[in-house]
mmCIF file with all atom_site columns, C-alpha atoms in Angstrom:
data_model
loop_
_atom_site.group_PDB
_atom_site.id
_atom_site.type_symbol
_atom_site.label_atom_id
_atom_site.label_alt_id
_atom_site.label_comp_id
_atom_site.label_asym_id
_atom_site.label_entity_id
_atom_site.label_seq_id
_atom_site.pdbx_PDB_ins_code
_atom_site.Cartn_x
_atom_site.Cartn_y
_atom_site.Cartn_z
_atom_site.occupancy
_atom_site.B_iso_or_equiv
_atom_site.pdbx_formal_charge
_atom_site.auth_seq_id
_atom_site.auth_comp_id
_atom_site.auth_asym_id
_atom_site.auth_atom_id
_atom_site.pdbx_PDB_model_num
ATOM 1   C CA . TYR A 1 1   ? 167.743 -186.252 -53.524 1.00 0.00 ? 1459 TYR A CA 1
ATOM 2   C CA . LEU A 1 2   ? 164.564 -188.329 -53.855 1.00 0.00 ? 1460 LEU A CA 1
ATOM 3   C CA . LEU A 1 3   ? 162.532 -187.361 -56.217 1.00 0.00 ? 1461 LEU A CA 1
ATOM 4   C CA . GLU A 1 4   ? 160.839 -189.742 -59.324 1.00 0.00 ? 1462 GLU A CA 1
ATOM 5   C CA . ASP A 1 5   ? 162.408 -189.628 -62.121 1.00 0.00 ? 1463 ASP A CA 1
ATOM 6   C CA . GLU A 1 6   ? 166.054 -189.131 -61.689 1.00 0.00 ? 1464 GLU A CA 1
ATOM 7   C CA . GLU A 1 7   ? 166.036 -186.533 -64.120 1.00 0.00 ? 1465 GLU A CA 1
ATOM 8   C CA . TRP A 1 8   ? 164.911 -183.880 -63.099 1.00 0.00 ? 1466 TRP A CA 1
ATOM 9   C CA . LYS A 1 9   ? 167.700 -183.487 -60.591 1.00 0.00 ? 1467 LYS A CA 1
ATOM 10  C CA . TYR A 1 10  ? 169.557 -181.912 -63.104 1.00 0.00 ? 1468 TYR A CA 1
ATOM 11  C CA . ASP A 1 11  ? 165.898 -179.579 -64.354 1.00 0.00 ? 1469 ASP A CA 1
ATOM 12  C CA . VAL A 1 12  ? 167.145 -175.699 -65.442 1.00 0.00 ? 1470 VAL A CA 1
ATOM 13  C CA . ILE A 1 13  ? 166.131 -173.678 -61.821 1.00 0.00 ? 1471 ILE A CA 1
ATOM 14  C CA . SER A 1 14  ? 164.722 -170.318 -62.953 1.00 0.00 ? 1472 SER A CA 1
ATOM 15  C CA . GLU A 1 15  ? 166.669 -167.041 -62.312 1.00 0.00 ? 1473 GLU A CA 1
ATOM 16  C CA . VAL A 1 16  ? 164.713 -165.062 -59.983 1.00 0.00 ? 1474 VAL A CA 1
ATOM 17  C CA . TRP A 1 17  ? 165.231 -161.318 -59.381 1.00 0.00 ? 1475 TRP A CA 1
ATOM 18  C CA . GLU A 1 18  ? 163.343 -159.017 -57.796 1.00 0.00 ? 1476 GLU A CA 1
ATOM 19  C CA . GLY A 1 19  ? 160.158 -161.895 -57.664 1.00 0.00 ? 1477 GLY A CA 1
ATOM 20  C CA . LYS A 1 20  ? 159.949 -161.979 -61.652 1.00 0.00 ? 1478 LYS A CA 1
ATOM 21  C CA . ASN A 1 21  ? 161.378 -165.104 -63.374 1.00 0.00 ? 1479 ASN A CA 1
ATOM 22  C CA . VAL A 1 22  ? 164.182 -163.230 -65.904 1.00 0.00 ? 1480 VAL A CA 1
ATOM 23  C CA . ALA A 1 23  ? 163.208 -165.629 -68.696 1.00 0.00 ? 1481 ALA A CA 1
ATOM 24  C CA . ASN A 1 24  ? 160.269 -163.883 -69.165 1.00 0.00 ? 1482 ASN A CA 1
ATOM 25  C CA . PHE A 1 25  ? 161.771 -160.827 -70.328 1.00 0.00 ? 1483 PHE A CA 1
ATOM 26  C CA . VAL A 1 26  ? 164.502 -162.459 -72.086 1.00 0.00 ? 1484 VAL A CA 1
ATOM 27  C CA . ASP A 1 27  ? 163.800 -162.082 -76.486 1.00 0.00 ? 1485 ASP A CA 1
ATOM 28  C CA . PRO A 1 28  ? 165.459 -164.807 -78.280 1.00 0.00 ? 1486 PRO A CA 1
ATOM 29  C CA . ASP A 1 29  ? 165.480 -163.175 -81.061 1.00 0.00 ? 1487 ASP A CA 1
ATOM 30  C CA . ILE A 1 30  ? 167.049 -159.958 -80.228 1.00 0.00 ? 1488 ILE A CA 1
ATOM 31  C CA . LEU A 1 31  ? 170.060 -160.251 -81.897 1.00 0.00 ? 1489 LEU A CA 1
ATOM 32  C CA . GLU A 1 32  ? 168.031 -160.859 -85.240 1.00 0.00 ? 1490 GLU A CA 1
ATOM 33  C CA . ARG A 1 33  ? 166.834 -157.412 -84.863 1.00 0.00 ? 1491 ARG A CA 1
ATOM 34  C CA . LEU A 1 34  ? 169.947 -155.403 -83.762 1.00 0.00 ? 1492 LEU A CA 1
ATOM 35  C CA . ASP A 1 35  ? 171.819 -156.552 -87.027 1.00 0.00 ? 1493 ASP A CA 1
ATOM 36  C CA . ALA A 1 36  ? 168.704 -155.685 -89.119 1.00 0.00 ? 1494 ALA A CA 1
ATOM 37  C CA . LEU A 1 37  ? 169.194 -152.454 -87.671 1.00 0.00 ? 1495 LEU A CA 1
ATOM 38  C CA . GLU A 1 38  ? 172.888 -152.124 -88.011 1.00 0.00 ? 1496 GLU A CA 1
ATOM 39  C CA . ARG A 1 39  ? 172.669 -153.029 -91.731 1.00 0.00 ? 1497 ARG A CA 1
ATOM 40  C CA . GLU A 1 40  ? 169.929 -150.376 -91.717 1.00 0.00 ? 1498 GLU A CA 1
ATOM 41  C CA . GLU A 1 41  ? 172.090 -147.706 -90.362 1.00 0.00 ? 1499 GLU A CA 1
ATOM 42  C CA . GLU A 1 42  ? 174.915 -148.419 -93.106 1.00 0.00 ? 1500 GLU A CA 1
ATOM 43  C CA . ARG A 1 43  ? 172.189 -148.500 -95.513 1.00 0.00 ? 1501 ARG A CA 1
ATOM 44  C CA . LEU A 1 44  ? 171.827 -145.180 -94.743 1.00 0.00 ? 1502 LEU A CA 1
ATOM 45  C CA . ASP A 1 45  ? 175.074 -143.666 -94.417 1.00 0.00 ? 1503 ASP A CA 1
ATOM 46  C CA . ALA A 1 46  ? 175.676 -144.979 -97.667 1.00 0.00 ? 1504 ALA A CA 1
ATOM 47  C CA . GLU A 1 47  ? 172.991 -142.682 -99.072 1.00 0.00 ? 1505 GLU A CA 1
ATOM 48  C CA . GLY A 1 48  ? 174.101 -140.228 -97.075 1.00 0.00 ? 1506 GLY A CA 1
ATOM 49  C CA . PHE A 1 49  ? 171.384 -139.852 -95.159 1.00 0.00 ? 1507 PHE A CA 1
ATOM 50  C CA . TYR A 1 50  ? 172.798 -138.255 -92.472 1.00 0.00 ? 1508 TYR A CA 1
ATOM 51  C CA . ASP A 1 51  ? 175.190 -136.221 -94.903 1.00 0.00 ? 1509 ASP A CA 1
ATOM 52  C CA . ASP A 1 52  ? 173.223 -133.247 -94.546 1.00 0.00 ? 1510 ASP A CA 1
ATOM 53  C CA . LEU A 1 53  ? 172.366 -132.891 -90.124 1.00 0.00 ? 1511 LEU A CA 1
ATOM 54  C CA . GLU A 1 54  ? 176.124 -132.623 -90.540 1.00 0.00 ? 1512 GLU A CA 1
ATOM 55  C CA . GLY A 1 55  ? 176.140 -129.029 -91.998 1.00 0.00 ? 1513 GLY A CA 1
ATOM 56  C CA . GLU A 1 56  ? 173.871 -127.824 -89.009 1.00 0.00 ? 1514 GLU A CA 1
ATOM 57  C CA . GLY A 1 57  ? 175.474 -125.395 -86.336 1.00 0.00 ? 1515 GLY A CA 1
ATOM 58  C CA . GLU A 1 58  ? 174.208 -121.590 -84.786 1.00 0.00 ? 1516 GLU A CA 1
ATOM 59  C CA . GLU A 1 59  ? 174.723 -119.918 -88.195 1.00 0.00 ? 1517 GLU A CA 1
ATOM 60  C CA . ASP A 1 60  ? 171.262 -122.053 -89.750 1.00 0.00 ? 1518 ASP A CA 1
ATOM 61  C CA . GLU A 1 61  ? 169.807 -120.895 -87.350 1.00 0.00 ? 1519 GLU A CA 1
ATOM 62  C CA . ASP A 1 62  ? 167.372 -118.686 -86.881 1.00 0.00 ? 1520 ASP A CA 1
ATOM 63  C CA . GLU A 1 63  ? 166.633 -115.682 -84.988 1.00 0.00 ? 1521 GLU A CA 1
ATOM 64  C CA . GLU A 1 64  ? 163.432 -117.504 -83.651 1.00 0.00 ? 1522 GLU A CA 1
ATOM 65  C CA . THR A 1 65  ? 165.460 -120.742 -82.133 1.00 0.00 ? 1523 THR A CA 1
ATOM 66  C CA . LEU A 1 66  ? 168.681 -118.127 -80.905 1.00 0.00 ? 1524 LEU A CA 1
ATOM 67  C CA . ALA A 1 67  ? 166.500 -116.622 -78.350 1.00 0.00 ? 1525 ALA A CA 1
ATOM 68  C CA . LEU A 1 68  ? 164.311 -119.525 -77.589 1.00 0.00 ? 1526 LEU A CA 1
ATOM 69  C CA . ARG A 1 69  ? 167.634 -120.706 -76.543 1.00 0.00 ? 1527 ARG A CA 1
ATOM 70  C CA . GLU A 1 70  ? 168.869 -118.101 -75.347 1.00 0.00 ? 1528 GLU A CA 1
ATOM 71  C CA . ALA A 1 71  ? 165.793 -117.659 -72.507 1.00 0.00 ? 1529 ALA A CA 1
ATOM 72  C CA . ALA A 1 72  ? 166.611 -121.076 -71.735 1.00 0.00 ? 1530 ALA A CA 1
ATOM 73  C CA . GLU A 1 73  ? 169.931 -119.775 -70.892 1.00 0.00 ? 1531 GLU A CA 1
ATOM 74  C CA . ALA A 1 74  ? 168.531 -117.549 -68.602 1.00 0.00 ? 1532 ALA A CA 1
ATOM 75  C CA . ILE A 1 75  ? 166.060 -119.470 -67.416 1.00 0.00 ? 1533 ILE A CA 1
ATOM 76  C CA . GLU A 1 76  ? 168.400 -122.806 -66.038 1.00 0.00 ? 1534 GLU A CA 1
ATOM 77  C CA . ALA A 1 77  ? 170.945 -119.779 -64.435 1.00 0.00 ? 1535 ALA A CA 1
ATOM 78  C CA . ARG A 1 78  ? 168.114 -118.535 -62.181 1.00 0.00 ? 1536 ARG A CA 1
ATOM 79  C CA . GLU A 1 79  ? 166.909 -122.084 -60.763 1.00 0.00 ? 1537 GLU A CA 1
ATOM 80  C CA . ALA A 1 80  ? 170.597 -122.530 -60.375 1.00 0.00 ? 1538 ALA A CA 1
ATOM 81  C CA . ALA A 1 81  ? 170.683 -119.360 -58.480 1.00 0.00 ? 1539 ALA A CA 1
ATOM 82  C CA . ALA A 1 82  ? 167.871 -120.115 -55.781 1.00 0.00 ? 1540 ALA A CA 1
ATOM 83  C CA . HIS A 1 83  ? 169.084 -123.838 -55.579 1.00 0.00 ? 1541 HIS A CA 1
ATOM 84  C CA . ALA A 1 84  ? 172.247 -122.015 -54.228 1.00 0.00 ? 1542 ALA A CA 1
ATOM 85  C CA . THR A 1 85  ? 169.893 -119.589 -51.929 1.00 0.00 ? 1543 THR A CA 1
ATOM 86  C CA . SER A 1 86  ? 168.105 -122.769 -50.746 1.00 0.00 ? 1544 SER A CA 1
ATOM 87  C CA . GLN A 1 87  ? 170.485 -125.182 -50.511 1.00 0.00 ? 1545 GLN A CA 1
ATOM 88  C CA . HIS A 1 88  ? 172.503 -121.809 -48.629 1.00 0.00 ? 1546 HIS A CA 1
ATOM 89  C CA . LYS A 1 89  ? 169.608 -121.191 -45.988 1.00 0.00 ? 1547 LYS A CA 1
ATOM 90  C CA . LYS A 1 90  ? 169.110 -125.043 -45.670 1.00 0.00 ? 1548 LYS A CA 1
ATOM 91  C CA . LYS A 1 91  ? 172.861 -125.304 -44.902 1.00 0.00 ? 1549 LYS A CA 1
ATOM 92  C CA . ASN A 1 92  ? 172.413 -122.280 -41.799 1.00 0.00 ? 1550 ASN A CA 1
ATOM 93  C CA . LYS A 1 93  ? 169.127 -123.179 -40.332 1.00 0.00 ? 1551 LYS A CA 1
ATOM 94  C CA . ASN A 1 94  ? 169.413 -126.456 -39.518 1.00 0.00 ? 1552 ASN A CA 1
ATOM 95  C CA . ARG A 1 95  ? 171.764 -125.752 -35.969 1.00 0.00 ? 1553 ARG A CA 1
ATOM 96  C CA . ARG A 1 96  ? 171.256 -123.536 -32.940 1.00 0.00 ? 1554 ARG A CA 1
ATOM 97  C CA . VAL A 1 97  ? 172.590 -120.466 -32.019 1.00 0.00 ? 1555 VAL A CA 1
ATOM 98  C CA . ILE A 1 98  ? 172.479 -120.537 -28.674 1.00 0.00 ? 1556 ILE A CA 1
ATOM 99  C CA . PRO A 1 99  ? 172.279 -124.074 -26.073 1.00 0.00 ? 1557 PRO A CA 1
ATOM 100 C CA . ARG A 1 100 ? 168.249 -124.620 -25.364 1.00 0.00 ? 1558 ARG A CA 1
ATOM 101 C CA . LYS A 1 101 ? 169.651 -124.715 -21.440 1.00 0.00 ? 1559 LYS A CA 1
ATOM 102 C CA . LEU A 1 102 ? 170.791 -120.501 -22.650 1.00 0.00 ? 1560 LEU A CA 1
ATOM 103 C CA . GLN A 1 103 ? 168.344 -119.748 -24.502 1.00 0.00 ? 1561 GLN A CA 1
ATOM 104 C CA . ASN A 1 104 ? 164.922 -118.736 -22.403 1.00 0.00 ? 1562 ASN A CA 1
ATOM 105 C CA . ARG A 1 105 ? 166.718 -116.735 -19.843 1.00 0.00 ? 1563 ARG A CA 1
ATOM 106 C CA . THR A 1 106 ? 164.855 -113.893 -18.262 1.00 0.00 ? 1564 THR A CA 1
ATOM 107 C CA . LEU A 1 107 ? 165.228 -111.120 -15.946 1.00 0.00 ? 1565 LEU A CA 1
ATOM 108 C CA . GLY A 1 108 ? 164.725 -112.029 -12.146 1.00 0.00 ? 1566 GLY A CA 1
ATOM 109 C CA . PHE A 1 109 ? 162.125 -110.383 -10.377 1.00 0.00 ? 1567 PHE A CA 1
ATOM 110 C CA . GLU A 1 110 ? 164.369 -107.304 -9.342  1.00 0.00 ? 1568 GLU A CA 1
ATOM 111 C CA . ARG A 1 111 ? 166.644 -106.978 -11.699 1.00 0.00 ? 1569 ARG A CA 1
ATOM 112 C CA . GLY A 1 112 ? 163.858 -106.821 -14.254 1.00 0.00 ? 1570 GLY A CA 1
ATOM 113 C CA . LYS A 1 113 ? 162.099 -103.521 -12.171 1.00 0.00 ? 1571 LYS A CA 1
ATOM 114 C CA . ARG A 1 114 ? 165.335 -102.372 -11.804 1.00 0.00 ? 1572 ARG A CA 1
ATOM 115 C CA . LEU A 1 115 ? 165.706 -101.753 -15.150 1.00 0.00 ? 1573 LEU A CA 1
ATOM 116 C CA . ALA A 1 116 ? 162.543 -100.766 -15.762 1.00 0.00 ? 1574 ALA A CA 1
ATOM 117 C CA . GLU A 1 117 ? 162.496 -97.461  -13.355 1.00 0.00 ? 1575 GLU A CA 1
ATOM 118 C CA . ASP A 1 118 ? 165.985 -97.067  -14.887 1.00 0.00 ? 1576 ASP A CA 1
ATOM 119 C CA . GLU A 1 119 ? 167.499 -97.105  -11.975 1.00 0.00 ? 1577 GLU A CA 1
ATOM 120 C CA . VAL A 1 120 ? 170.380 -99.370  -13.935 1.00 0.00 ? 1578 VAL A CA 1
ATOM 121 C CA . ASP A 1 121 ? 173.116 -95.474  -14.819 1.00 0.00 ? 1579 ASP A CA 1
ATOM 122 C CA . GLU A 1 122 ? 172.566 -94.376  -10.827 1.00 0.00 ? 1580 GLU A CA 1
ATOM 123 C CA . ASP A 1 123 ? 173.449 -98.664  -10.245 1.00 0.00 ? 1581 ASP A CA 1
ATOM 124 C CA . MET A 1 124 ? 176.791 -98.239  -12.303 1.00 0.00 ? 1582 MET A CA 1
ATOM 125 C CA . ALA A 1 125 ? 177.290 -94.589  -10.546 1.00 0.00 ? 1583 ALA A CA 1
ATOM 126 C CA . GLU A 1 126 ? 177.889 -96.479  -7.365  1.00 0.00 ? 1584 GLU A CA 1
ATOM 127 C CA . GLY A 1 127 ? 179.977 -98.895  -8.234  1.00 0.00 ? 1585 GLY A CA 1
ATOM 128 C CA . ASP A 1 128 ? 176.784 -101.847 -7.943  1.00 0.00 ? 1586 ASP A CA 1
ATOM 129 C CA . ASP A 1 129 ? 176.716 -104.132 -11.200 1.00 0.00 ? 1587 ASP A CA 1
ATOM 130 C CA . PRO A 1 130 ? 172.544 -103.937 -12.657 1.00 0.00 ? 1588 PRO A CA 1
ATOM 131 C CA . TRP A 1 131 ? 172.835 -107.739 -13.100 1.00 0.00 ? 1589 TRP A CA 1
ATOM 132 C CA . GLN A 1 132 ? 174.051 -108.726 -9.512  1.00 0.00 ? 1590 GLN A CA 1
ATOM 133 C CA . ASP A 1 133 ? 171.560 -109.526 -7.087  1.00 0.00 ? 1591 ASP A CA 1
ATOM 134 C CA . GLU A 1 134 ? 171.278 -108.673 -3.483  1.00 0.00 ? 1592 GLU A CA 1
ATOM 135 C CA . ASP A 1 135 ? 173.258 -111.756 -2.164  1.00 0.00 ? 1593 ASP A CA 1
ATOM 136 C CA . GLY A 1 136 ? 175.673 -111.222 -4.877  1.00 0.00 ? 1594 GLY A CA 1
ATOM 137 C CA . THR A 1 137 ? 175.633 -114.084 -7.817  1.00 0.00 ? 1595 THR A CA 1
ATOM 138 C CA . THR A 1 138 ? 175.413 -112.918 -11.386 1.00 0.00 ? 1596 THR A CA 1
ATOM 139 C CA . MET A 1 139 ? 172.289 -113.842 -13.918 1.00 0.00 ? 1597 MET A CA 1
ATOM 140 C CA . MET A 1 140 ? 174.345 -117.206 -15.194 1.00 0.00 ? 1598 MET A CA 1
ATOM 141 C CA . GLN A 1 141 ? 175.598 -118.299 -12.024 1.00 0.00 ? 1599 GLN A CA 1
ATOM 142 C CA . ASP A 1 142 ? 172.174 -117.951 -10.703 1.00 0.00 ? 1600 ASP A CA 1
ATOM 143 C CA . LYS A 1 143 ? 170.480 -119.501 -13.458 1.00 0.00 ? 1601 LYS A CA 1
ATOM 144 C CA . VAL A 1 144 ? 173.005 -121.964 -14.397 1.00 0.00 ? 1602 VAL A CA 1
ATOM 145 C CA . GLY A 1 145 ? 173.902 -123.832 -10.736 1.00 0.00 ? 1603 GLY A CA 1
ATOM 146 C CA . GLY A 1 146 ? 177.030 -122.059 -10.584 1.00 0.00 ? 1604 GLY A CA 1
ATOM 147 C CA . ALA A 1 147 ? 179.316 -120.453 -7.584  1.00 0.00 ? 1605 ALA A CA 1
ATOM 148 C CA . SER A 1 148 ? 176.223 -119.366 -4.305  1.00 0.00 ? 1606 SER A CA 1
ATOM 149 C CA . SER A 1 149 ? 176.336 -118.080 -1.035  1.00 0.00 ? 1607 SER A CA 1
ATOM 150 C CA . HIS A 1 150 ? 173.051 -119.843 -0.569  1.00 0.00 ? 1608 HIS A CA 1
ATOM 151 C CA . PRO A 1 151 ? 174.309 -123.184 2.289   1.00 0.00 ? 1609 PRO A CA 1
ATOM 152 C CA . PHE A 1 152 ? 171.256 -125.058 0.485   1.00 0.00 ? 1610 PHE A CA 1
ATOM 153 C CA . ARG A 1 153 ? 171.819 -124.140 -3.024  1.00 0.00 ? 1611 ARG A CA 1
ATOM 154 C CA . ALA A 1 154 ? 173.731 -127.237 -4.481  1.00 0.00 ? 1612 ALA A CA 1
ATOM 155 C CA . ARG A 1 155 ? 175.191 -127.388 -8.281  1.00 0.00 ? 1613 ARG A CA 1
ATOM 156 C CA . LYS A 1 156 ? 172.754 -129.412 -10.257 1.00 0.00 ? 1614 LYS A CA 1
ATOM 157 C CA . HIS A 1 157 ? 174.091 -129.403 -14.557 1.00 0.00 ? 1615 HIS A CA 1
ATOM 158 C CA . ARG A 1 158 ? 177.744 -130.106 -15.180 1.00 0.00 ? 1616 ARG A CA 1
ATOM 159 C CA . PHE A 1 159 ? 178.752 -128.605 -18.421 1.00 0.00 ? 1617 PHE A CA 1
#
């Protein structure tokens, strides 16, 4: 590097993290304060400050605290159950039950007319298929492009 002063080559480059200089957040006397805190903790422990806290248990709690604890547990159980049912609904919601190609199928005019007039039973008694057109194609063959008796009708869709 060509710098005015040769000592500048060896300057410490500041460490930058997330656009901020790390040196700005370093506390030089943090170790001293940590030692002071540990000494205070040892002093309190030697004086017996924490001894009376160790003896407290559930038998020392009053009825009000026990009631609050039971109410909190009941609320947590209800929230967990609600979360489980929500997850179950979400899991089943995001999938199609019927393929889109087959979702909006409607009956043809002639088939709908026959069904509306309750001629289905008569057709079945005669041996006719009520779901079949006059040209012999069924509803699925006609809509999806299956076998057809029409000479110019070609198969349009493949699965």
